[in-house]
Coordinates of N, CA and C and ligand atoms in Angstrom, one line a residue:
M1 N -15.3 1.0 2.3 CA -15.0 2.0 3.3 C -13.7 2.7 3.1
I2 N -13.7 4.1 3.2 CA -12.5 4.9 3.0 C -11.5 4.6 4.1
K3 N -10.3 4.3 3.7 CA -9.2 4.1 4.7 C -8.0 5.0 4.4
I4 N -7.4 5.6 5.3 CA -6.2 6.5 5.1 C -5.0 5.7 5.7
S5 N -4.0 5.6 4.9 CA -2.8 4.8 5.3 C -1.5 5.7 5.1
P6 N -1.2 6.5 6.1 CA 0.1 7.3 6.0 C 1.3 6.4 5.9
S7 N 2.2 6.8 5.0 CA 3.4 6.1 4.7 C 4.5 6.7 5.6
I8 N 5.1 5.8 6.5 CA 6.1 6.2 7.4 C 7.5 6.5 6.7
L9 N 7.5 6.3 5.4 CA 8.8 6.6 4.7 C 9.1 8.1 4.8
S10 N 8.1 8.9 5.1 CA 8.3 10.3 5.3 C 8.4 10.7 6.7
A11 N 8.3 9.7 7.6 CA 8.4 10.0 9.1 C 9.9 10.2 9.5
D12 N 10.1 10.6 10.7 CA 11.4 10.7 11.3 C 11.8 9.3 11.9
F13 N 12.6 8.5 11.3 CA 12.9 7.2 11.8 C 13.5 7.2 13.2
A14 N 14.1 8.3 13.6 CA 14.6 8.4 15.0 C 13.5 8.6 16.0
N15 N 12.4 9.0 15.5 CA 11.2 9.3 16.4 C 10.0 8.6 15.9
L16 N 10.1 7.3 15.5 CA 9.1 6.6 14.8 C 7.8 6.4 15.7
Q17 N 8.0 6.1 17.0 CA 6.9 6.0 17.9 C 6.1 7.3 18.0
R18 N 6.8 8.4 18.2 CA 6.2 9.7 18.3 C 5.4 10.0 17.0
D19 N 6.0 9.7 15.8 CA 5.4 10.0 14.6 C 4.2 9.1 14.3
I20 N 4.2 7.9 14.7 CA 3.1 7.0 14.5 C 2.0 7.4 15.5
E21 N 2.3 7.8 16.7 CA 1.3 8.3 17.6 C 0.6 9.5 17.0
A22 N 1.3 10.3 16.3 CA 0.7 11.5 15.7 C -0.3 11.2 14.5
I23 N -0.3 10.0 14.1 CA -1.2 9.6 13.0 C -2.3 8.6 13.5
A24 N -2.6 8.6 14.7 CA -3.5 7.7 15.3 C -4.9 7.8 14.8
S25 N -5.2 9.0 14.2 CA -6.6 9.1 13.6 C -6.7 8.5 12.2
A26 N -5.6 8.0 11.7 CA -5.6 7.3 10.4 C -6.1 5.8 10.7
D27 N -6.2 5.1 9.6 CA -6.7 3.7 9.7 C -5.6 2.7 9.7
Y28 N -4.6 2.9 8.8 CA -3.5 2.0 8.6 C -2.2 2.8 8.8
V29 N -1.1 2.0 9.0 CA 0.2 2.5 8.9 C 0.9 1.8 7.7
H30 N 1.3 2.6 6.7 CA 1.9 2.0 5.5 C 3.4 1.9 5.7
V31 N 3.9 0.7 5.6 CA 5.4 0.5 5.8 C 6.0 0.1 4.5
D32 N 6.9 0.9 3.9 CA 7.5 0.7 2.7 C 8.8 -0.1 2.8
V33 N 8.9 -1.3 2.3 CA 10.1 -2.1 2.4 C 10.8 -2.2 1.1
M34 N 12.0 -1.7 1.0 CA 12.7 -1.6 -0.3 C 14.1 -2.3 -0.2
D35 N 14.4 -3.1 -1.2 CA 15.6 -4.0 -1.1 C 16.8 -3.5 -2.0
G36 N 16.7 -2.3 -2.7 CA 17.8 -1.9 -3.5 C 18.0 -2.7 -4.7
L37 N 17.0 -3.6 -5.0 CA 17.1 -4.5 -6.2 C 15.9 -4.3 -7.0
F38 N 14.7 -4.6 -6.4 CA 13.5 -4.4 -7.1 C 13.2 -2.9 -7.4
V39 N 13.7 -2.1 -6.5 CA 13.6 -0.6 -6.6 C 15.0 -0.1 -6.3
P40 N 15.4 1.1 -6.8 CA 16.7 1.6 -6.6 C 16.9 2.3 -5.3
N41 N 16.3 1.8 -4.2 CA 16.4 2.4 -2.9 C 16.3 1.4 -1.8
I42 N 16.8 1.7 -0.7 CA 16.8 0.7 0.5 C 16.1 1.4 1.6
S43 N 15.1 0.8 2.3 CA 14.4 1.5 3.4 C 14.5 0.6 4.6
V44 N 13.4 0.2 5.1 CA 13.4 -0.6 6.4 C 12.9 -2.0 6.2
G45 N 13.1 -2.9 7.2 CA 12.7 -4.3 7.0 C 12.1 -4.9 8.3
I46 N 12.4 -6.1 8.5 CA 11.7 -6.9 9.5 C 12.0 -6.4 10.9
P47 N 13.2 -6.1 11.4 CA 13.4 -5.6 12.7 C 12.6 -4.3 13.0
V48 N 12.5 -3.4 12.1 CA 11.8 -2.2 12.3 C 10.3 -2.5 12.4
L49 N 9.8 -3.4 11.6 CA 8.4 -3.8 11.7 C 8.1 -4.4 13.1
Q50 N 9.0 -5.2 13.5 CA 8.8 -5.8 14.9 C 8.7 -4.8 15.9
S51 N 9.5 -3.8 15.9 CA 9.5 -2.7 16.9 C 8.2 -1.9 16.8
V52 N 7.8 -1.6 15.6 CA 6.6 -0.8 15.4 C 5.4 -1.6 16.0
R53 N 5.4 -2.9 15.7 CA 4.3 -3.8 16.2 C 4.1 -3.7 17.7
K54 N 5.3 -3.5 18.4 CA 5.2 -3.5 19.9 C 4.5 -2.3 20.4
F55 N 4.5 -1.2 19.7 CA 3.8 0.0 20.3 C 2.5 0.4 19.7
T56 N 2.1 -0.3 18.6 CA 0.8 0.2 18.0 C -0.1 -1.0 17.7
D57 N -1.4 -0.8 17.9 CA -2.4 -1.8 17.5 C -3.0 -1.4 16.1
M58 N -2.5 -0.4 15.5 CA -3.0 0.0 14.2 C -2.7 -1.1 13.1
T59 N -3.5 -1.2 12.1 CA -3.3 -2.1 11.0 C -2.0 -1.8 10.3
L60 N -1.1 -2.7 10.2 CA 0.2 -2.5 9.5 C 0.1 -3.0 8.0
D61 N 0.1 -2.0 7.1 CA -0.1 -2.2 5.7 C 1.3 -2.2 5.1
V62 N 1.8 -3.4 4.9 CA 3.2 -3.5 4.5 C 3.4 -3.7 2.9
H63 N 4.1 -2.8 2.3 CA 4.3 -2.7 0.9 C 5.7 -3.2 0.6
L64 N 5.8 -4.5 0.1 CA 7.0 -5.1 -0.2 C 7.5 -4.7 -1.6
M65 N 8.5 -3.8 -1.6 CA 9.1 -3.5 -2.9 C 10.4 -4.3 -3.0
I66 N 10.3 -5.6 -3.0 CA 11.4 -6.5 -2.9 C 11.3 -7.6 -4.0
D67 N 12.5 -8.1 -4.4 CA 12.5 -9.1 -5.4 C 12.0 -10.5 -4.8
R68 N 11.2 -11.2 -5.5 CA 10.7 -12.5 -5.0 C 10.2 -12.5 -3.6
P69 N 9.1 -11.8 -3.3 CA 8.7 -11.6 -2.0 C 8.2 -12.9 -1.3
L70 N 7.9 -14.0 -2.1 CA 7.6 -15.3 -1.5 C 8.6 -15.7 -0.4
R71 N 9.8 -15.4 -0.7 CA 10.9 -15.8 0.2 C 10.7 -15.2 1.7
Y72 N 10.0 -14.1 1.8 CA 9.9 -13.4 3.1 C 8.6 -13.3 3.7
V73 N 7.5 -13.7 3.0 CA 6.1 -13.4 3.5 C 5.9 -14.0 5.0
E74 N 6.5 -15.1 5.2 CA 6.3 -15.7 6.6 C 7.0 -14.8 7.6
Q75 N 8.1 -14.3 7.3 CA 8.8 -13.5 8.3 C 8.1 -12.1 8.5
F76 N 7.6 -11.6 7.4 CA 6.8 -10.3 7.6 C 5.5 -10.5 8.4
A77 N 4.9 -11.7 8.1 CA 3.7 -12.0 8.9 C 4.0 -12.2 10.4
A78 N 5.1 -12.9 10.7 CA 5.5 -13.1 12.1 C 5.9 -11.8 12.7
A79 N 6.4 -10.9 11.9 CA 6.9 -9.6 12.5 C 5.7 -8.6 12.8
G80 N 4.5 -9.0 12.3 CA 3.4 -8.2 12.7 C 2.6 -7.5 11.6
A81 N 3.0 -7.8 10.3 CA 2.2 -7.2 9.2 C 0.8 -7.7 9.2
D82 N -0.2 -6.9 8.9 CA -1.6 -7.3 8.7 C -2.0 -7.4 7.3
I83 N -1.5 -6.5 6.4 CA -1.7 -6.6 5.0 C -0.4 -6.7 4.4
I84 N -0.2 -7.7 3.5 CA 1.1 -7.9 2.8 C 1.0 -7.7 1.3
N85 N 1.5 -6.6 0.8 CA 1.5 -6.3 -0.6 C 2.7 -6.8 -1.4
C86 N 2.4 -7.6 -2.4 CA 3.5 -8.2 -3.2 C 3.4 -7.6 -4.6
H87 N 4.5 -7.1 -5.2 CA 4.5 -6.6 -6.6 C 4.4 -7.8 -7.5
I88 N 3.5 -7.7 -8.5 CA 3.4 -8.8 -9.4 C 4.6 -8.8 -10.4
E89 N 5.3 -7.7 -10.5 CA 6.5 -7.6 -11.4 C 7.7 -8.3 -10.7
A90 N 7.6 -8.6 -9.4 CA 8.7 -9.1 -8.7 C 9.0 -10.6 -8.8
D91 N 8.1 -11.3 -9.4 CA 8.3 -12.8 -9.5 C 7.4 -13.4 -10.6
T92 N 7.4 -14.7 -10.8 CA 6.6 -15.3 -11.7 C 5.1 -15.4 -11.2
E93 N 4.2 -15.6 -12.1 CA 2.8 -15.7 -11.7 C 2.6 -16.8 -10.7
E94 N 3.2 -17.9 -10.9 CA 3.1 -19.1 -10.0 C 3.6 -18.7 -8.6
N95 N 4.7 -18.0 -8.5 CA 5.3 -17.7 -7.2 C 4.4 -16.6 -6.5
T96 N 3.9 -15.7 -7.3 CA 3.0 -14.7 -6.7 C 1.8 -15.3 -6.1
L97 N 1.2 -16.3 -6.9 CA 0.0 -17.0 -6.4 C 0.4 -17.7 -5.1
A98 N 1.5 -18.3 -5.1 CA 2.0 -19.1 -3.9 C 2.1 -18.1 -2.7
A99 N 2.7 -16.9 -2.9 CA 2.8 -16.0 -1.9 C 1.5 -15.5 -1.3
L100 N 0.5 -15.3 -2.2 CA -0.8 -14.8 -1.7 C -1.5 -15.9 -0.9
K101 N -1.4 -17.2 -1.3 CA -2.0 -18.3 -0.6 C -1.3 -18.4 0.8
R102 N 0.0 -18.3 0.8 CA 0.7 -18.4 2.1 C 0.3 -17.3 3.1
I103 N 0.1 -16.1 2.5 CA -0.3 -14.9 3.4 C -1.7 -15.2 4.0
R104 N -2.6 -15.7 3.1 CA -3.9 -16.0 3.6 C -3.9 -17.1 4.7
E105 N -3.1 -18.2 4.4 CA -3.0 -19.3 5.4 C -2.5 -18.7 6.8
L106 N -1.6 -17.7 6.7 CA -1.1 -17.1 7.9 C -2.1 -16.2 8.6
G107 N -3.3 -16.0 8.0 CA -4.3 -15.2 8.6 C -4.1 -13.7 8.3
K108 N -3.4 -13.4 7.3 CA -3.1 -12.0 7.0 C -3.9 -11.7 5.7
V109 N -3.9 -10.4 5.3 CA -4.6 -10.0 4.1 C -3.6 -10.0 2.9
P110 N -3.8 -10.9 1.9 CA -2.9 -10.9 0.7 C -3.3 -9.8 -0.2
A111 N -2.3 -9.1 -0.8 CA -2.5 -8.0 -1.7 C -1.5 -8.0 -2.8
V112 N -2.0 -7.6 -4.0 CA -1.0 -7.5 -5.1 C -0.9 -6.0 -5.5
T113 N 0.3 -5.7 -6.0 CA 0.6 -4.3 -6.3 C 1.1 -4.2 -7.7
V114 N 0.7 -3.1 -8.4 CA 1.1 -2.9 -9.8 C 1.8 -1.6 -10.0
K115 N 3.0 -1.6 -10.7 CA 3.7 -0.4 -11.0 C 2.9 0.4 -12.1
P116 N 3.3 1.6 -12.3 CA 2.5 2.4 -13.3 C 2.4 1.8 -14.7
K117 N 3.5 1.2 -15.1 CA 3.5 0.7 -16.5 C 2.8 -0.7 -16.7
T118 N 2.5 -1.3 -15.6 CA 1.8 -2.6 -15.6 C 0.3 -2.4 -15.8
P119 N -0.2 -3.0 -16.9 CA -1.7 -2.8 -17.2 C -2.6 -3.5 -16.2
A120 N -3.9 -3.1 -16.2 CA -4.9 -3.7 -15.3 C -5.0 -5.2 -15.6
E121 N -4.9 -5.6 -16.8 CA -5.1 -7.0 -17.2 C -4.2 -7.9 -16.4
A122 N -3.0 -7.4 -16.1 CA -2.0 -8.2 -15.4 C -2.5 -8.7 -14.0
V123 N -3.5 -8.0 -13.5 CA -4.0 -8.4 -12.2 C -4.9 -9.7 -12.3
E124 N -5.4 -10.0 -13.5 CA -6.4 -11.0 -13.7 C -6.2 -12.3 -12.9
P125 N -5.0 -12.9 -13.0 CA -4.8 -14.2 -12.3 C -5.0 -14.1 -10.8
F126 N -5.0 -12.9 -10.2 CA -4.9 -12.8 -8.8 C -6.1 -12.4 -8.0
Y127 N -7.2 -11.9 -8.8 CA -8.3 -11.4 -8.1 C -8.9 -12.2 -7.0
E128 N -9.1 -13.5 -7.3 CA -9.8 -14.3 -6.4 C -9.0 -14.6 -5.1
L129 N -7.7 -14.4 -5.2 CA -6.9 -14.7 -4.0 C -6.5 -13.5 -3.2
C130 N -6.8 -12.3 -3.7 CA -6.3 -11.1 -2.9 C -7.5 -10.3 -2.3
G131 N -7.2 -9.7 -1.2 CA -8.2 -8.8 -0.5 C -8.0 -7.4 -0.9
L132 N -6.9 -7.1 -1.5 CA -6.6 -5.7 -1.9 C -5.7 -5.6 -3.1
V133 N -6.0 -4.6 -4.0 CA -5.1 -4.4 -5.1 C -4.5 -3.0 -4.9
L134 N -3.2 -2.9 -4.9 CA -2.5 -1.6 -4.8 C -2.1 -1.1 -6.1
V135 N -2.6 0.1 -6.5 CA -2.2 0.7 -7.8 C -1.2 1.8 -7.5
M136 N 0.0 1.6 -8.0 CA 1.0 2.7 -7.8 C 0.7 3.9 -8.7
T137 N 0.7 5.1 -8.1 CA 0.5 6.3 -8.9 C 1.7 7.1 -9.0
V138 N 2.9 6.5 -8.6 CA 4.2 7.0 -9.0 C 5.1 5.7 -9.2
E139 N 6.3 5.9 -9.8 CA 7.2 4.8 -9.9 C 7.7 4.5 -8.4
P140 N 7.6 3.2 -8.0 CA 8.0 2.9 -6.6 C 9.4 3.2 -6.4
G141 N 9.7 3.5 -5.1 CA 11.1 3.7 -4.7 C 11.4 5.0 -3.9
F142 N 10.6 6.0 -4.1 CA 10.9 7.3 -3.4 C 9.6 8.0 -3.0
G143 N 9.6 8.6 -1.9 CA 8.5 9.5 -1.5 C 8.6 10.8 -2.2
G144 N 7.5 11.6 -2.1 CA 7.6 13.0 -2.6 C 7.5 13.2 -4.1
Q145 N 7.1 12.2 -4.8 CA 7.0 12.4 -6.3 C 5.7 12.8 -6.7
S146 N 5.5 13.3 -8.0 CA 4.2 13.8 -8.4 C 3.3 12.7 -8.9
F147 N 2.1 12.8 -8.6 CA 1.0 11.9 -9.0 C 0.9 11.7 -10.5
I148 N 0.8 10.5 -11.0 CA 0.6 10.2 -12.4 C -0.9 10.1 -12.7
A149 N -1.4 11.2 -13.3 CA -2.9 11.3 -13.5 C -3.5 10.1 -14.3
G150 N -2.7 9.6 -15.3 CA -3.1 8.6 -16.2 C -3.5 7.3 -15.4
M151 N -3.2 7.2 -14.2 CA -3.5 5.9 -13.4 C -5.0 5.8 -13.1
T152 N -5.7 6.8 -13.2 CA -7.2 6.7 -12.7 C -7.9 5.8 -13.6
E153 N -7.5 5.7 -14.9 CA -8.2 4.8 -15.8 C -8.0 3.3 -15.4
K154 N -6.8 3.0 -14.9 CA -6.4 1.7 -14.5 C -7.3 1.4 -13.2
I155 N -7.4 2.3 -12.3 CA -8.2 2.1 -11.1 C -9.7 1.8 -11.5
R156 N -10.2 2.5 -12.5 CA -11.5 2.3 -13.0 C -11.7 0.8 -13.5
L157 N -10.7 0.4 -14.4 CA -10.8 -0.9 -15.0 C -10.7 -2.0 -13.9
I158 N -9.9 -1.8 -12.9 CA -9.8 -2.8 -11.8 C -11.1 -2.8 -11.0
R159 N -11.6 -1.7 -10.7 CA -12.9 -1.6 -9.9 C -14.0 -2.3 -10.7
T160 N -14.1 -2.1 -12.0 CA -15.1 -2.7 -12.9 C -14.9 -4.2 -12.8
E161 N -13.7 -4.7 -13.0 CA -13.4 -6.1 -13.0 C -13.8 -6.8 -11.6
C162 N -13.5 -6.1 -10.5 CA -13.9 -6.6 -9.2 C -15.4 -6.8 -9.1
E163 N -16.1 -5.7 -9.6 CA -17.6 -5.8 -9.6 C -18.1 -6.9 -10.4
K164 N -17.5 -7.0 -11.6 CA -18.0 -8.1 -12.5 C -17.8 -9.5 -11.9
R165 N -16.8 -9.6 -11.1 CA -16.6 -10.9 -10.4 C -17.3 -11.0 -9.0
G166 N -18.0 -10.0 -8.7 CA -18.7 -10.0 -7.4 C -17.8 -9.9 -6.2
L167 N -16.7 -9.3 -6.4 CA -15.7 -9.2 -5.3 C -15.7 -7.8 -4.7
D168 N -15.6 -7.8 -3.4 CA -15.6 -6.5 -2.6 C -14.1 -6.1 -2.3
T169 N -13.2 -6.2 -3.3 CA -11.8 -6.0 -3.0 C -11.5 -4.6 -2.7
D170 N -10.6 -4.3 -1.8 CA -10.2 -2.9 -1.6 C -9.2 -2.5 -2.7
I171 N -9.3 -1.3 -3.1 CA -8.4 -0.8 -4.1 C -7.6 0.4 -3.5
E172 N -6.3 0.2 -3.4 CA -5.5 1.2 -2.7 C -4.6 2.0 -3.8
V173 N -4.4 3.2 -3.5 CA -3.5 4.0 -4.4 C -2.3 4.5 -3.5
D174 N -1.1 4.7 -4.2 CA 0.1 5.0 -3.4 C 1.0 5.9 -4.3
G175 N 1.2 7.1 -3.9 CA 2.2 8.0 -4.6 C 1.6 9.3 -5.0
G176 N 2.1 10.4 -4.4 CA 1.7 11.7 -4.8 C 0.2 12.0 -4.4
I177 N -0.3 11.3 -3.4 CA -1.6 11.6 -3.0 C -1.7 12.8 -2.1
T178 N -2.6 13.7 -2.5 CA -2.9 15.0 -1.7 C -4.4 15.1 -1.6
D179 N -4.9 16.2 -0.9 CA -6.3 16.4 -0.9 C -6.9 16.7 -2.2
E180 N -6.1 17.0 -3.2 CA -6.6 17.2 -4.6 C -6.5 15.9 -5.4
T181 N -5.3 15.3 -5.5 CA -5.2 14.1 -6.3 C -6.0 12.9 -5.8
I182 N -6.4 12.9 -4.5 CA -7.2 11.8 -4.0 C -8.6 11.8 -4.6
V183 N -9.1 13.0 -5.1 CA -10.4 13.1 -5.6 C -10.7 12.2 -6.9
P184 N -9.8 12.3 -7.9 CA -10.1 11.5 -9.1 C -9.8 10.0 -8.8
C185 N -9.0 9.7 -7.8 CA -8.7 8.3 -7.4 C -10.0 7.7 -6.8
A186 N -10.6 8.5 -5.9 CA -11.8 8.0 -5.2 C -12.9 7.8 -6.2
K187 N -13.0 8.8 -7.1 CA -14.1 8.8 -8.1 C -14.0 7.5 -9.0
A188 N -12.7 7.1 -9.3 CA -12.5 6.0 -10.1 C -12.7 4.7 -9.4
G189 N -12.8 4.7 -8.1 CA -13.1 3.4 -7.3 C -12.1 3.0 -6.3
A190 N -11.1 3.9 -6.0 CA -10.1 3.5 -5.0 C -10.8 3.8 -3.6
N191 N -10.4 3.1 -2.6 CA -11.0 3.4 -1.3 C -9.9 3.3 -0.1
V192 N -8.7 3.0 -0.5 CA -7.6 3.0 0.5 C -6.5 3.9 0.0
F193 N -6.1 4.9 0.8 CA -5.2 6.0 0.2 C -4.0 6.1 1.1
V194 N -2.8 5.8 0.4 CA -1.5 6.0 1.1 C -1.1 7.5 0.9
A195 N -0.6 8.1 1.9 CA 0.0 9.4 1.7 C 1.2 9.6 2.7
G196 N 2.3 9.9 2.1 CA 3.6 10.0 2.9 C 3.8 11.5 3.1
S197 N 4.4 12.2 2.1 CA 4.8 13.6 2.4 C 3.6 14.5 2.7
Y198 N 2.4 14.2 2.1 CA 1.3 15.1 2.4 C 0.9 15.1 3.9
V199 N 1.0 13.9 4.5 CA 0.7 13.8 6.0 C 1.9 14.3 6.8
F200 N 3.1 13.8 6.5 CA 4.2 14.0 7.4 C 4.8 15.4 7.3
R201 N 4.6 16.1 6.2 CA 5.1 17.4 6.0 C 4.1 18.5 6.6
A202 N 2.9 18.0 6.9 CA 1.9 18.9 7.5 C 2.2 19.2 9.0
K203 N 2.0 20.5 9.4 CA 2.2 20.8 10.8 C 1.3 20.0 11.7
D204 N 0.0 19.9 11.3 CA -0.9 19.2 12.1 C -1.3 17.9 11.3
R205 N -0.8 16.8 11.7 CA -1.0 15.5 10.9 C -2.4 15.1 11.0
S206 N -3.1 15.2 12.1 CA -4.5 14.8 12.2 C -5.3 15.6 11.3
E207 N -5.0 16.9 11.2 CA -5.8 17.7 10.3 C -5.6 17.3 8.8
A208 N -4.3 17.0 8.5 CA -4.0 16.5 7.1 C -4.8 15.2 6.8
I209 N -4.9 14.3 7.8 CA -5.6 13.0 7.6 C -7.1 13.3 7.4
A210 N -7.6 14.3 8.2 CA -9.0 14.6 8.1 C -9.4 15.2 6.8
R211 N -8.4 16.1 6.3 CA -8.6 16.7 4.9 C -8.7 15.6 3.9
L212 N -7.8 14.6 3.9 CA -7.8 13.5 3.0 C -9.1 12.8 3.0
R213 N -9.5 12.5 4.2 CA -10.7 11.6 4.4 C -12.0 12.4 3.9
E214 N -12.0 13.7 4.2 CA -13.1 14.5 3.7 C -13.2 14.6 2.2
A215 N -12.0 14.8 1.6 CA -12.0 14.9 0.1 C -12.4 13.6 -0.5
A216 N -12.0 12.5 0.0 CA -12.3 11.2 -0.5 C -13.8 10.9 -0.3
E217 N -14.3 11.2 0.8 CA -15.7 10.9 1.1 C -16.6 11.8 0.2
K218 N -16.2 13.0 -0.1 CA -17.0 13.9 -0.9 C -17.0 13.5 -2.4
A219 N -15.9 12.9 -2.8 CA -15.7 12.6 -4.3 C -16.8 11.8 -4.9
Ligands
LIG301 C1 6.9 5.0 -2.9 C2 6.2 4.4 -1.7 C3 5.2 5.3 -1.2 C4 5.7 6.7 -0.7 C5 4.6 7.6 -0.9 O1 7.7 4.0 -3.5 O2 5.6 3.2 -2.0 O3 4.4 4.7 -0.2 O4 6.1 6.7 0.7 O5 5.0 8.9 -0.6 P1 4.3 10.2 -1.2 O6 2.9 10.2 -0.6 O7 5.1 11.3 -0.6 O8 4.3 10.1 -2.7
LIG302 ZN1 4.2 2.4 -0.6

């Protein structure tokens, strides 16, 4: 099923409740957590997630761009995250597996994320444990970058691998998504779409969400 997940990295943090209410027609709220170490930028963390959880029932899709996420998955789950994305480049395979297991035990959706230069094969150890694979279509760290077209082949490989294993895993894309770049991603097998600047720079955010949904459904 197609899901639209606007990234609040492009929202106005002084008016976060207002900005999240303006995207109520979306499916998820994408929360980008950056530690200034795994990525060269710092964004928001646990207290902001707790505040957001208080005023919305929307699914909170938390993208951890942090070093060794295993250290924090319990705190993010307790703060209200529904989907917890861990970068596989951020720790050893053993620790990433442990993080996914812990997330599942906590009743949340475990997800792995891959940077643009990480190949599809790197996801292999994690398929059976995760409910979602997030394919970055820009280098993580900043909103407003241009979509890397070469990532569609990776999406296709991951979708094929899920089908081969009989898994109905969600495949999410993040970075430079517009009503145009969403089309090749949906065609390649992605079904969850993050969009930051495309949604929050639009005058009418519901309209922008509807345009994304329509483009993905038609693809
Ligand atoms: C980038 C973040 C993205 C970002 C997307 O590191 O993971 O979620 O907010 O922003 P746009 O859609 O503007 O590329
Ligand atoms: Zn993100």
